[in-house]
Amino acid sequence: MEMVKLHSMHDYEKLPLTKWNIKQPHFNEFRENALDTGGLDLILLPGVAFTANGKRLGHGMGYYDKFLELCLKKQQKRPHLIAVAFNEQLWENIPTSENDILLDLVLTEK
Protein backbone atom coordinates (compact mmCIF):
# COMPACT_ATOMS: atom_id res chain seq x y z
CA MET A 1 0.00 0.00 0.00
CA GLU A 2 1.28 3.46 -0.91
CA MET A 3 -0.03 6.99 -0.51
CA VAL A 4 0.57 8.80 -3.77
CA LYS A 5 0.18 12.37 -4.97
CA LEU A 6 -3.01 13.60 -6.57
CA HIS A 7 -2.74 16.81 -8.57
CA SER A 8 -6.33 18.02 -8.34
CA MET A 9 -9.93 16.97 -7.75
CA HIS A 10 -10.20 16.40 -11.50
CA ASP A 11 -7.22 14.04 -11.26
CA TYR A 12 -8.99 12.18 -8.43
CA GLU A 13 -12.28 11.98 -10.32
CA LYS A 14 -10.53 10.38 -13.33
CA LEU A 15 -9.05 7.53 -11.27
CA PRO A 16 -10.46 4.06 -12.06
CA LEU A 17 -12.30 2.06 -9.40
CA THR A 18 -10.92 -1.17 -7.96
CA LYS A 19 -13.05 -4.25 -7.33
CA TRP A 20 -13.59 -2.83 -3.79
CA ASN A 21 -15.00 0.36 -5.35
CA ILE A 22 -11.96 2.43 -4.29
CA LYS A 23 -10.40 4.98 -6.62
CA GLN A 24 -6.81 4.04 -7.32
CA PRO A 25 -4.22 4.81 -10.02
CA HIS A 26 -3.21 2.01 -12.38
CA PHE A 27 -0.21 0.06 -11.04
CA ASN A 28 1.89 0.96 -14.09
CA GLU A 29 1.22 4.70 -13.66
CA PHE A 30 4.04 6.54 -11.87
CA ARG A 31 2.94 8.74 -8.96
CA GLU A 32 5.07 10.37 -6.28
CA ASN A 33 5.05 8.30 -3.09
CA ALA A 34 4.40 10.54 -0.07
CA LEU A 35 6.91 8.64 2.06
CA ASP A 36 9.65 9.37 -0.50
CA THR A 37 8.83 13.06 -0.88
CA GLY A 38 8.52 14.48 2.63
CA GLY A 39 5.98 12.27 4.35
CA LEU A 40 2.44 12.84 5.55
CA ASP A 41 1.08 15.28 8.12
CA LEU A 42 -2.35 13.68 8.49
CA ILE A 43 -3.80 10.23 7.84
CA LEU A 44 -7.55 9.58 7.94
CA LEU A 45 -8.05 5.93 8.79
CA PRO A 46 -11.03 3.69 8.05
CA GLY A 47 -12.23 1.04 10.44
CA VAL A 48 -15.03 -1.22 11.56
CA ALA A 49 -14.92 -0.20 15.23
CA PHE A 50 -13.04 2.25 17.45
CA THR A 51 -12.60 3.18 21.11
CA ALA A 52 -12.54 6.69 22.53
CA ASN A 53 -8.89 6.20 23.51
CA GLY A 54 -7.79 5.51 19.90
CA LYS A 55 -7.97 1.77 19.35
CA ARG A 56 -9.01 0.77 15.82
CA LEU A 57 -10.41 -2.48 14.47
CA GLY A 58 -10.11 -2.90 10.72
CA HIS A 59 -11.06 -5.77 8.45
CA GLY A 60 -8.20 -7.95 9.67
CA MET A 61 -5.82 -7.79 6.72
CA GLY A 62 -3.38 -5.36 8.39
CA TYR A 63 -2.90 -3.06 5.38
CA TYR A 64 -3.12 0.15 7.39
CA ASP A 65 -1.17 -1.26 10.35
CA LYS A 66 1.71 -2.22 8.03
CA PHE A 67 1.56 1.14 6.28
CA LEU A 68 1.57 3.04 9.58
CA GLU A 69 4.56 1.05 10.82
CA LEU A 70 6.47 1.91 7.64
CA CYS A 71 5.37 5.53 7.86
CA LEU A 72 6.60 5.89 11.44
CA LYS A 73 9.97 4.37 10.46
CA LYS A 74 10.51 6.47 7.31
CA GLN A 75 9.51 9.95 8.41
CA GLN A 76 10.86 11.99 11.28
CA LYS A 77 7.60 13.54 12.44
CA ARG A 78 4.63 11.35 13.41
CA PRO A 79 1.53 12.21 11.35
CA HIS A 80 -1.78 12.94 13.06
CA LEU A 81 -3.90 9.78 12.94
CA ILE A 82 -7.62 10.44 12.84
CA ALA A 83 -10.71 8.32 12.18
CA VAL A 84 -14.21 9.51 11.35
CA ALA A 85 -16.91 7.17 12.68
CA PHE A 86 -20.60 6.77 13.33
CA ASN A 87 -21.68 6.56 16.97
CA GLU A 88 -22.46 2.86 16.44
CA GLN A 89 -18.80 2.19 15.64
CA LEU A 90 -17.61 3.47 19.01
CA TRP A 91 -17.12 0.71 21.59
CA GLU A 92 -15.77 0.63 25.12
CA ASN A 93 -13.20 -2.01 24.17
CA ILE A 94 -12.19 -3.90 21.03
CA PRO A 95 -9.60 -6.64 20.41
CA THR A 96 -6.18 -5.27 19.51
CA SER A 97 -2.59 -6.49 19.55
CA GLU A 98 0.74 -4.97 20.53
CA ASN A 99 1.35 -4.15 16.83
CA ASP A 100 -1.70 -1.88 16.61
CA ILE A 101 -0.94 1.84 16.60
CA LEU A 102 -3.26 4.09 18.59
CA LEU A 103 -5.09 6.89 16.81
CA ASP A 104 -4.80 10.47 18.02
CA LEU A 105 -8.49 11.20 17.60
CA VAL A 106 -11.76 9.45 16.73
CA LEU A 107 -14.38 11.91 15.48
CA THR A 108 -17.99 10.83 15.86
CA GLU A 109 -21.35 12.44 15.27
CA LYS A 110 -21.90 12.93 19.04
MMTF fields as JSON, N, C-alpha, C and O atoms, coordinates in Angstrom:
{
  "mmtfVersion": "1.0.0",
  "mmtfProducer": "UNKNOWN",
  "numBonds": 439,
  "numAtoms": 440,
  "numGroups": 110,
  "numChains": 1,
  "numModels": 1,
  "chainsPerModel": [1],
  "groupsPerChain": [110],
  "chainIdList": ["A"],
  "bondAtomList": [4, 2, 8, 6, 12, 10, 16, 14, 20, 18, 24, 22, 28, 26, 32, 30, 36, 34, 40, 38, 44, 42, 48, 46, 52, 50, 56, 54, 60, 58, 64, 62, 68, 66, 72, 70, 76, 74, 80, 78, 84, 82, 88, 86, 92, 90, 96, 94, 100, 98, 104, 102, 108, 106, 112, 110, 116, 114, 120, 118, 124, 122, 128, 126, 132, 130, 136, 134, 140, 138, 144, 142, 148, 146, 152, 150, 156, 154, 160, 158, 164, 162, 168, 166, 172, 170, 176, 174, 180, 178, 184, 182, 188, 186, 192, 190, 196, 194, 200, 198, 204, 202, 208, 206, 212, 210, 216, 214, 220, 218, 224, 222, 228, 226, 232, 230, 236, 234, 240, 238, 244, 242, 248, 246, 252, 250, 256, 254, 260, 258, 264, 262, 268, 266, 272, 270, 276, 274, 280, 278, 284, 282, 288, 286, 292, 290, 296, 294, 300, 298, 304, 302, 308, 306, 312, 310, 316, 314, 320, 318, 324, 322, 328, 326, 332, 330, 336, 334, 340, 338, 344, 342, 348, 346, 352, 350, 356, 354, 360, 358, 364, 362, 368, 366, 372, 370, 376, 374, 380, 378, 384, 382, 388, 386, 392, 390, 396, 394, 400, 398, 404, 402, 408, 406, 412, 410, 416, 414, 420, 418, 424, 422, 428, 426, 432, 430, 436, 434],
  "bondOrderList": [1, 1, 1, 1, 1, 1, 1, 1, 1, 1, 1, 1, 1, 1, 1, 1, 1, 1, 1, 1, 1, 1, 1, 1, 1, 1, 1, 1, 1, 1, 1, 1, 1, 1, 1, 1, 1, 1, 1, 1, 1, 1, 1, 1, 1, 1, 1, 1, 1, 1, 1, 1, 1, 1, 1, 1, 1, 1, 1, 1, 1, 1, 1, 1, 1, 1, 1, 1, 1, 1, 1, 1, 1, 1, 1, 1, 1, 1, 1, 1, 1, 1, 1, 1, 1, 1, 1, 1, 1, 1, 1, 1, 1, 1, 1, 1, 1, 1, 1, 1, 1, 1, 1, 1, 1, 1, 1, 1, 1],
  "groupList": [{"groupName": "MET", "atomNameList": ["N", "CA", "C", "O"], "elementList": ["N", "C", "C", "O"], "formalChargeList": [0, 0, 0, 0], "bondAtomList": [1, 0, 2, 1, 3, 2], "bondOrderList": [1, 1, 2], "singleLetterCode": "M", "chemCompType": "L-PEPTIDE LINKING"}, {"groupName": "GLU", "atomNameList": ["N", "CA", "C", "O"], "elementList": ["N", "C", "C", "O"], "formalChargeList": [0, 0, 0, 0], "bondAtomList": [1, 0, 2, 1, 3, 2], "bondOrderList": [1, 1, 2], "singleLetterCode": "E", "chemCompType": "L-PEPTIDE LINKING"}, {"groupName": "VAL", "atomNameList": ["N", "CA", "C", "O"], "elementList": ["N", "C", "C", "O"], "formalChargeList": [0, 0, 0, 0], "bondAtomList": [1, 0, 2, 1, 3, 2], "bondOrderList": [1, 1, 2], "singleLetterCode": "V", "chemCompType": "L-PEPTIDE LINKING"}, {"groupName": "LYS", "atomNameList": ["N", "CA", "C", "O"], "elementList": ["N", "C", "C", "O"], "formalChargeList": [0, 0, 0, 0], "bondAtomList": [1, 0, 2, 1, 3, 2], "bondOrderList": [1, 1, 2], "singleLetterCode": "K", "chemCompType": "L-PEPTIDE LINKING"}, {"groupName": "LEU", "atomNameList": ["N", "CA", "C", "O"], "elementList": ["N", "C", "C", "O"], "formalChargeList": [0, 0, 0, 0], "bondAtomList": [1, 0, 2, 1, 3, 2], "bondOrderList": [1, 1, 2], "singleLetterCode": "L", "chemCompType": "L-PEPTIDE LINKING"}, {"groupName": "HIS", "atomNameList": ["N", "CA", "C", "O"], "elementList": ["N", "C", "C", "O"], "formalChargeList": [0, 0, 0, 0], "bondAtomList": [1, 0, 2, 1, 3, 2], "bondOrderList": [1, 1, 2], "singleLetterCode": "H", "chemCompType": "L-PEPTIDE LINKING"}, {"groupName": "SER", "atomNameList": ["N", "CA", "C", "O"], "elementList": ["N", "C", "C", "O"], "formalChargeList": [0, 0, 0, 0], "bondAtomList": [1, 0, 2, 1, 3, 2], "bondOrderList": [1, 1, 2], "singleLetterCode": "S", "chemCompType": "L-PEPTIDE LINKING"}, {"groupName": "ASP", "atomNameList": ["N", "CA", "C", "O"], "elementList": ["N", "C", "C", "O"], "formalChargeList": [0, 0, 0, 0], "bondAtomList": [1, 0, 2, 1, 3, 2], "bondOrderList": [1, 1, 2], "singleLetterCode": "D", "chemCompType": "L-PEPTIDE LINKING"}, {"groupName": "TYR", "atomNameList": ["N", "CA", "C", "O"], "elementList": ["N", "C", "C", "O"], "formalChargeList": [0, 0, 0, 0], "bondAtomList": [1, 0, 2, 1, 3, 2], "bondOrderList": [1, 1, 2], "singleLetterCode": "Y", "chemCompType": "L-PEPTIDE LINKING"}, {"groupName": "PRO", "atomNameList": ["N", "CA", "C", "O"], "elementList": ["N", "C", "C", "O"], "formalChargeList": [0, 0, 0, 0], "bondAtomList": [1, 0, 2, 1, 3, 2], "bondOrderList": [1, 1, 2], "singleLetterCode": "P", "chemCompType": "L-PEPTIDE LINKING"}, {"groupName": "THR", "atomNameList": ["N", "CA", "C", "O"], "elementList": ["N", "C", "C", "O"], "formalChargeList": [0, 0, 0, 0], "bondAtomList": [1, 0, 2, 1, 3, 2], "bondOrderList": [1, 1, 2], "singleLetterCode": "T", "chemCompType": "L-PEPTIDE LINKING"}, {"groupName": "TRP", "atomNameList": ["N", "CA", "C", "O"], "elementList": ["N", "C", "C", "O"], "formalChargeList": [0, 0, 0, 0], "bondAtomList": [1, 0, 2, 1, 3, 2], "bondOrderList": [1, 1, 2], "singleLetterCode": "W", "chemCompType": "L-PEPTIDE LINKING"}, {"groupName": "ASN", "atomNameList": ["N", "CA", "C", "O"], "elementList": ["N", "C", "C", "O"], "formalChargeList": [0, 0, 0, 0], "bondAtomList": [1, 0, 2, 1, 3, 2], "bondOrderList": [1, 1, 2], "singleLetterCode": "N", "chemCompType": "L-PEPTIDE LINKING"}, {"groupName": "ILE", "atomNameList": ["N", "CA", "C", "O"], "elementList": ["N", "C", "C", "O"], "formalChargeList": [0, 0, 0, 0], "bondAtomList": [1, 0, 2, 1, 3, 2], "bondOrderList": [1, 1, 2], "singleLetterCode": "I", "chemCompType": "L-PEPTIDE LINKING"}, {"groupName": "GLN", "atomNameList": ["N", "CA", "C", "O"], "elementList": ["N", "C", "C", "O"], "formalChargeList": [0, 0, 0, 0], "bondAtomList": [1, 0, 2, 1, 3, 2], "bondOrderList": [1, 1, 2], "singleLetterCode": "Q", "chemCompType": "L-PEPTIDE LINKING"}, {"groupName": "PHE", "atomNameList": ["N", "CA", "C", "O"], "elementList": ["N", "C", "C", "O"], "formalChargeList": [0, 0, 0, 0], "bondAtomList": [1, 0, 2, 1, 3, 2], "bondOrderList": [1, 1, 2], "singleLetterCode": "F", "chemCompType": "L-PEPTIDE LINKING"}, {"groupName": "ARG", "atomNameList": ["N", "CA", "C", "O"], "elementList": ["N", "C", "C", "O"], "formalChargeList": [0, 0, 0, 0], "bondAtomList": [1, 0, 2, 1, 3, 2], "bondOrderList": [1, 1, 2], "singleLetterCode": "R", "chemCompType": "L-PEPTIDE LINKING"}, {"groupName": "ALA", "atomNameList": ["N", "CA", "C", "O"], "elementList": ["N", "C", "C", "O"], "formalChargeList": [0, 0, 0, 0], "bondAtomList": [1, 0, 2, 1, 3, 2], "bondOrderList": [1, 1, 2], "singleLetterCode": "A", "chemCompType": "L-PEPTIDE LINKING"}, {"groupName": "GLY", "atomNameList": ["N", "CA", "C", "O"], "elementList": ["N", "C", "C", "O"], "formalChargeList": [0, 0, 0, 0], "bondAtomList": [1, 0, 2, 1, 3, 2], "bondOrderList": [1, 1, 2], "singleLetterCode": "G", "chemCompType": "PEPTIDE LINKING"}, {"groupName": "CYS", "atomNameList": ["N", "CA", "C", "O"], "elementList": ["N", "C", "C", "O"], "formalChargeList": [0, 0, 0, 0], "bondAtomList": [1, 0, 2, 1, 3, 2], "bondOrderList": [1, 1, 2], "singleLetterCode": "C", "chemCompType": "L-PEPTIDE LINKING"}],
  "groupTypeList": [0, 1, 0, 2, 3, 4, 5, 6, 0, 5, 7, 8, 1, 3, 4, 9, 4, 10, 3, 11, 12, 13, 3, 14, 9, 5, 15, 12, 1, 15, 16, 1, 12, 17, 4, 7, 10, 18, 18, 4, 7, 4, 13, 4, 4, 9, 18, 2, 17, 15, 10, 17, 12, 18, 3, 16, 4, 18, 5, 18, 0, 18, 8, 8, 7, 3, 15, 4, 1, 4, 19, 4, 3, 3, 14, 14, 3, 16, 9, 5, 4, 13, 17, 2, 17, 15, 12, 1, 14, 4, 11, 1, 12, 13, 9, 10, 6, 1, 12, 7, 13, 4, 4, 7, 4, 2, 4, 10, 1, 3],
  "groupIdList": [1, 2, 3, 4, 5, 6, 7, 8, 9, 10, 11, 12, 13, 14, 15, 16, 17, 18, 19, 20, 21, 22, 23, 24, 25, 26, 27, 28, 29, 30, 31, 32, 33, 34, 35, 36, 37, 38, 39, 40, 41, 42, 43, 44, 45, 46, 47, 48, 49, 50, 51, 52, 53, 54, 55, 56, 57, 58, 59, 60, 61, 62, 63, 64, 65, 66, 67, 68, 69, 70, 71, 72, 73, 74, 75, 76, 77, 78, 79, 80, 81, 82, 83, 84, 85, 86, 87, 88, 89, 90, 91, 92, 93, 94, 95, 96, 97, 98, 99, 100, 101, 102, 103, 104, 105, 106, 107, 108, 109, 110],
  "secStructList": [7, 7, 7, 5, 7, 7, 7, 7, 2, 2, 2, 2, 2, 2, 1, 7, 5, 7, 6, 6, 1, 7, 5, 7, 7, 7, 6, 6, 1, 7, 7, 7, 5, 4, 4, 4, 6, 6, 7, 7, 1, 3, 3, 3, 3, 7, 7, 1, 3, 3, 7, 6, 6, 1, 7, 3, 3, 7, 1, 1, 1, 7, 2, 2, 2, 2, 2, 2, 2, 2, 2, 2, 2, 2, 7, 1, 1, 7, 7, 3, 3, 3, 3, 3, 7, 7, 4, 4, 4, 5, 7, 1, 7, 7, 7, 7, 7, 6, 6, 7, 7, 7, 7, 1, 3, 3, 3, 7, 7, 7],
  "xCoordList": [0.849, 0.0, 0.89, 1.871, 0.543, 1.275, 0.285, -0.852, 0.733, -0.033, 0.664, 1.827, -0.044, 0.566, -0.093, -1.202, 0.621, 0.184, -0.943, -0.895, -1.957, -3.013, -2.812, -2.465, -3.022, -2.739, -3.926, -3.75, -5.132, -6.332, -7.551, -7.446, -8.684, -9.928, -10.262, -10.788, -9.963, -10.198, -9.35, -9.822, -8.108, -7.219, -7.829, -7.832, -8.342, -8.986, -10.215, -10.396, -11.044, -12.283, -12.016, -12.841, -10.879, -10.534, -9.987, -9.878, -9.643, -9.053, -10.043, -11.231, -9.565, -10.456, -10.778, -10.048, -11.882, -12.303, -11.744, -11.672, -11.348, -10.916, -12.141, -13.269, -11.926, -13.049, -13.703, -14.818, -13.02, -13.592, -14.25, -14.634, -14.374, -15.005, -14.205, -14.775, -12.872, -11.963, -11.222, -10.725, -11.148, -10.404, -8.913, -8.399, -8.227, -6.806, -6.131, -6.693, -4.937, -4.219, -3.868, -3.773, -3.679, -3.206, -1.821, -1.054, -1.49, -0.209, 0.971, 2.055, 0.779, 1.886, 2.026, 2.918, 1.163, 1.22, 2.108, 1.874, 3.132, 4.035, 3.375, 2.853, 3.407, 2.943, 3.959, 4.556, 4.16, 5.069, 4.528, 3.354, 5.396, 5.049, 5.302, 6.402, 4.291, 4.4, 5.542, 6.153, 5.84, 6.909, 8.29, 9.277, 8.378, 9.648, 9.826, 10.913, 8.772, 8.831, 8.411, 7.741, 8.793, 8.516, 7.555, 7.455, 6.849, 5.976, 4.582, 4.203, 3.838, 2.441, 2.262, 2.897, 1.403, 1.076, -0.16, -0.296, -1.062, -2.352, -2.757, -2.618, -3.266, -3.8, -5.188, -5.349, -6.186, -7.549, -7.695, -7.51, -8.028, -8.053, -9.467, -10.305, -9.737, -11.025, -11.005, -9.955, -12.158, -12.226, -13.635, -14.599, -13.741, -15.026, -15.511, -16.693, -14.577, -14.916, -13.735, -12.584, -14.052, -13.038, -13.362, -14.485, -12.354, -12.599, -12.28, -11.577, -12.789, -12.537, -11.057, -10.593, -10.313, -8.889, -7.999, -6.784, -8.579, -7.785, -7.516, -6.731, -8.126, -7.969, -8.82, -9.886, -8.326, -9.006, -9.071, -8.082, -10.235, -10.412, -10.737, -11.744, -9.881, -10.106, -10.777, -11.537, -10.481, -11.062, -10.147, -10.449, -9.043, -8.201, -7.069, -6.344, -6.893, -5.817, -4.516, -3.453, -4.58, -3.379, -2.767, -1.637, -3.475, -2.901, -2.51, -1.395, -3.415, -3.124, -2.103, -1.259, -2.153, -1.171, 0.242, 1.174, 0.401, 1.712, 2.151, 3.322, 1.211, 1.562, 1.974, 2.961, 1.24, 1.571, 2.933, 3.695, 3.243, 4.557, 5.664, 6.66, 5.495, 6.47, 6.562, 7.655, 5.425, 5.372, 6.14, 6.917, 5.931, 6.604, 8.112, 8.878, 8.542, 9.969, 10.627, 11.759, 9.913, 10.507, 10.507, 11.388, 9.544, 9.51, 9.824, 9.549, 10.407, 10.863, 9.717, 9.743, 8.714, 7.596, 6.399, 6.026, 5.805, 4.633, 3.431, 3.134, 2.73, 1.535, 0.388, 0.383, -0.565, -1.784, -2.623, -2.828, -3.101, -3.896, -5.315, -5.568, -6.241, -7.621, -8.579, -8.367, -9.636, -10.708, -12.008, -12.213, -12.869, -14.211, -15.171, -15.115, -16.059, -16.905, -18.323, -18.576, -19.239, -20.597, -20.599, -19.718, -21.574, -21.684, -21.693, -21.117, -22.34, -22.457, -21.105, -20.978, -20.126, -18.801, -17.936, -16.856, -18.386, -17.614, -17.967, -19.128, -16.956, -17.125, -16.233, -15.257, -16.576, -15.771, -14.425, -13.401, -14.432, -13.196, -13.336, -14.42, -12.231, -12.187, -10.885, -9.921, -10.842, -9.604, -8.506, -8.716, -7.347, -6.18, -4.953, -5.01, -3.849, -2.591, -1.525, -1.763, -0.356, 0.738, 1.251, 1.942, 0.932, 1.35, 0.434, 0.803, -0.747, -1.701, -1.234, -0.779, -1.352, -0.942, -2.185, -3.179, -2.119, -3.26, -3.469, -2.512, -4.734, -5.089, -5.01, -5.118, -4.823, -4.803, -6.213, -6.451, -7.153, -8.493, -9.488, -9.214, -10.638, -11.757, -12.905, -13.448, -13.279, -14.38, -15.675, -15.756, -16.684, -17.988, -19.044, -18.76, -20.244, -21.346, -21.905, -22.801, -21.404, -21.899, -21.66, -22.014],
  "yCoordList": [-1.171, 0.0, 1.229, 1.298, 2.194, 3.458, 4.615, 4.476, 5.75, 6.986, 7.825, 8.198, 8.115, 8.804, 10.16, 10.428, 10.995, 12.365, 12.439, 11.818, 13.223, 13.605, 15.071, 15.86, 15.443, 16.805, 17.743, 18.96, 17.192, 18.018, 17.126, 15.899, 17.739, 16.967, 16.307, 15.194, 16.979, 16.399, 15.131, 14.123, 15.2, 14.043, 12.895, 11.753, 13.187, 12.181, 11.589, 10.371, 12.442, 11.982, 11.053, 10.19, 11.213, 10.384, 9.01, 8.133, 8.805, 7.531, 6.385, 6.546, 5.228, 4.062, 3.463, 3.665, 2.725, 2.057, 0.644, -0.041, 0.214, -1.168, -2.05, -1.558, -3.344, -4.25, -3.971, -4.43, -3.215, -2.826, -1.451, -0.876, -0.93, 0.364, 1.526, 2.506, 1.397, 2.431, 3.015, 2.278, 4.328, 4.976, 4.781, 5.019, 4.342, 4.038, 4.162, 3.724, 4.752, 4.812, 3.406, 2.467, 3.274, 2.011, 1.72, 2.648, 0.443, 0.059, 0.491, 0.746, 0.578, 0.959, 2.478, 2.945, 3.243, 4.704, 5.23, 4.94, 6.008, 6.542, 7.71, 8.633, 7.656, 8.74, 8.897, 7.917, 10.136, 10.371, 9.694, 9.84, 8.949, 8.299, 9.298, 9.836, 9.545, 10.54, 10.242, 11.17, 8.983, 8.643, 8.881, 8.905, 9.058, 9.366, 10.857, 11.3, 11.627, 13.06, 13.957, 14.968, 13.604, 14.481, 13.945, 14.513, 12.88, 12.271, 12.862, 13.672, 12.441, 12.836, 13.56, 13.213, 14.556, 15.28, 14.711, 14.783, 14.147, 13.68, 12.427, 12.355, 11.427, 10.229, 9.99, 9.869, 9.922, 9.576, 8.073, 7.553, 7.387, 5.931, 5.381, 5.859, 4.37, 3.695, 2.651, 2.356, 2.107, 1.037, 0.526, 1.148, -0.612, -1.22, -0.729, -0.438, -0.638, -0.198, 0.552, 0.354, 1.428, 2.252, 2.381, 2.112, 2.799, 3.176, 4.653, 5.225, 5.266, 6.685, 6.968, 8.079, 5.979, 6.2, 5.831, 5.722, 5.635, 5.511, 4.12, 3.974, 3.099, 1.772, 1.685, 2.294, 0.911, 0.77, -0.689, -1.414, -1.121, -2.476, -2.36, -1.763, -2.933, -2.898, -4.18, -4.806, -4.558, -5.774, -6.986, -8.068, -6.817, -7.95, -8.277, -9.246, -7.509, -7.789, -7.066, -7.443, -6.049, -5.363, -4.368, -3.93, -3.989, -3.055, -1.726, -1.243, -1.146, 0.149, 0.014, 0.895, -1.064, -1.259, -1.351, -0.755, -2.093, -2.22, -0.888, -0.519, -0.158, 1.143, 2.112, 2.833, 2.14, 3.043, 2.716, 3.623, 1.452, 1.053, 1.569, 2.112, 1.403, 1.905, 3.421, 3.987, 4.064, 5.528, 6.047, 6.994, 5.441, 5.889, 5.64, 6.358, 4.642, 4.369, 5.341, 5.773, 5.687, 6.468, 7.976, 8.668, 8.493, 9.946, 10.346, 9.609, 11.531, 11.993, 12.393, 12.103, 13.054, 13.544, 12.605, 12.23, 12.233, 11.354, 12.11, 13.212, 11.536, 12.21, 12.12, 11.24, 13.017, 12.944, 11.797, 11.712, 10.929, 9.775, 9.959, 9.969, 10.106, 10.438, 9.507, 9.168, 9.103, 8.316, 9.101, 9.84, 8.937, 9.512, 8.323, 7.416, 8.338, 7.166, 7.561, 8.671, 6.636, 6.772, 6.402, 5.676, 6.891, 6.561, 5.051, 4.564, 4.308, 2.859, 2.144, 0.994, 2.799, 2.193, 2.394, 1.812, 3.193, 3.473, 2.466, 2.338, 1.753, 0.707, 1.01, 1.752, 0.436, 0.629, -0.075, 0.444, -1.265, -2.008, -2.872, -3.366, -3.046, -3.901, -4.699, -4.273, -5.852, -6.64, -5.964, -5.577, -5.831, -5.271, -6.079, -6.915, -5.822, -6.489, -5.442, -4.243, -5.902, -4.973, -4.268, -3.256, -4.775, -4.146, -3.006, -2.204, -2.922, -1.88, -0.517, -0.383, 0.473, 1.839, 2.63, 2.628, 3.307, 4.094, 5.341, 5.984, 5.673, 6.89, 8.083, 7.924, 9.261, 10.472, 10.939, 11.533, 10.664, 11.195, 10.344, 9.924, 10.098, 9.45, 10.441, 10.734, 10.955, 11.912, 11.151, 10.305, 11.454, 10.828, 11.92, 13.11, 11.487, 12.441, 12.96, 13.804, 12.481, 12.929, 14.401, 14.945],
  "zCoordList": [0.0, 0.0, 0.0, 0.741, -0.833, -0.91, -0.92, -1.372, -0.416, -0.511, -1.575, -1.42, -2.644, -3.771, -4.009, -3.548, -4.735, -4.967, -5.995, -7.057, -5.634, -6.568, -6.895, -6.016, -8.135, -8.569, -8.449, -8.38, -8.423, -8.342, -8.098, -8.122, -7.867, -7.749, -9.08, -9.108, -10.171, -11.497, -11.671, -12.198, -11.226, -11.263, -10.457, -10.915, -9.27, -8.431, -9.126, -9.146, -9.683, -10.322, -11.503, -11.802, -12.176, -13.331, -12.945, -13.802, -11.676, -11.271, -11.451, -11.175, -11.911, -12.055, -10.687, -9.717, -10.63, -9.401, -9.356, -10.376, -8.157, -7.959, -7.756, -7.758, -7.582, -7.328, -5.977, -5.729, -5.088, -3.794, -3.869, -2.851, -5.107, -5.346, -4.746, -4.265, -4.785, -4.288, -5.48, -6.331, -5.539, -6.62, -6.389, -5.295, -7.446, -7.316, -8.678, -9.683, -8.731, -10.015, -10.511, -9.721, -11.817, -12.379, -11.812, -11.556, -11.611, -11.037, -11.899, -11.374, -13.205, -14.085, -14.237, -14.945, -13.586, -13.658, -12.534, -11.361, -12.902, -11.875, -11.146, -11.772, -9.833, -8.965, -7.853, -7.407, -7.402, -6.276, -5.029, -4.689, -4.348, -3.092, -1.966, -1.848, -1.145, -0.074, 0.887, 1.416, 1.122, 2.059, 1.472, 2.208, 0.156, -0.496, -0.741, -1.111, -0.54, -0.884, 0.277, 0.062, 1.502, 2.629, 3.66, 4.748, 3.367, 4.354, 4.391, 3.546, 5.382, 5.55, 6.879, 7.875, 6.889, 8.12, 8.787, 10.008, 7.997, 8.485, 7.723, 6.502, 8.469, 7.838, 8.421, 9.635, 7.545, 7.942, 7.75, 6.65, 8.834, 8.794, 8.828, 9.592, 7.995, 8.048, 9.16, 9.731, 9.455, 10.443, 10.609, 10.162, 11.255, 11.563, 12.919, 13.099, 13.88, 15.234, 15.834, 15.442, 16.807, 17.454, 18.932, 19.36, 19.718, 21.109, 21.254, 20.421, 22.296, 22.527, 22.765, 22.511, 23.249, 23.508, 22.316, 22.477, 21.119, 19.904, 19.378, 18.442, 19.932, 19.346, 18.086, 17.996, 17.105, 15.821, 15.435, 15.544, 14.985, 14.467, 12.985, 12.604, 12.158, 10.716, 10.253, 10.992, 9.009, 8.446, 8.628, 8.124, 9.334, 9.67, 8.719, 8.948, 7.668, 6.723, 7.082, 6.589, 7.919, 8.386, 7.428, 7.648, 6.362, 5.383, 6.028, 5.832, 6.785, 7.394, 8.512, 8.675, 9.286, 10.351, 9.771, 10.311, 8.677, 8.031, 7.447, 7.547, 6.833, 6.277, 7.382, 7.23, 8.48, 9.582, 10.177, 10.512, 10.311, 10.823, 9.914, 10.393, 8.605, 7.638, 7.709, 7.692, 7.786, 7.855, 9.064, 8.945, 10.214, 11.438, 11.38, 12.023, 10.625, 10.46, 9.486, 9.703, 8.405, 7.311, 7.527, 7.016, 8.268, 8.41, 9.844, 10.792, 9.977, 11.281, 12.195, 13.391, 11.64, 12.441, 12.294, 11.182, 13.419, 13.407, 12.852, 13.313, 11.866, 11.345, 12.355, 13.215, 12.251, 13.055, 12.487, 11.277, 13.358, 12.939, 13.44, 14.644, 12.493, 12.837, 12.099, 10.935, 12.803, 12.184, 12.304, 13.267, 11.333, 11.354, 11.43, 10.599, 12.442, 12.678, 13.043, 13.512, 12.82, 13.327, 14.804, 15.262, 15.546, 16.974, 17.194, 18.167, 16.297, 16.438, 16.327, 16.747, 15.78, 15.643, 16.878, 16.975, 17.806, 19.011, 20.098, 20.488, 20.581, 21.592, 22.793, 22.685, 23.915, 25.117, 24.991, 25.435, 24.379, 24.175, 22.926, 22.617, 22.218, 21.033, 21.07, 21.706, 20.395, 20.411, 19.594, 18.445, 20.203, 19.513, 19.908, 20.81, 19.226, 19.55, 19.825, 19.678, 20.224, 20.529, 19.275, 19.388, 18.083, 16.826, 16.405, 15.547, 16.991, 16.612, 17.116, 18.252, 16.266, 16.6, 16.975, 16.249, 18.119, 18.592, 17.745, 17.315, 17.513, 16.806, 17.768, 18.984, 17.205, 18.017, 18.346, 19.397, 17.431, 17.595, 16.81, 15.685, 17.415, 16.726, 16.751, 17.816, 15.597, 15.48, 15.248, 14.356, 16.052, 15.861, 15.728, 15.864, 15.464, 15.272, 16.584, 16.567, 17.734, 19.041, 19.244, 20.29]
}
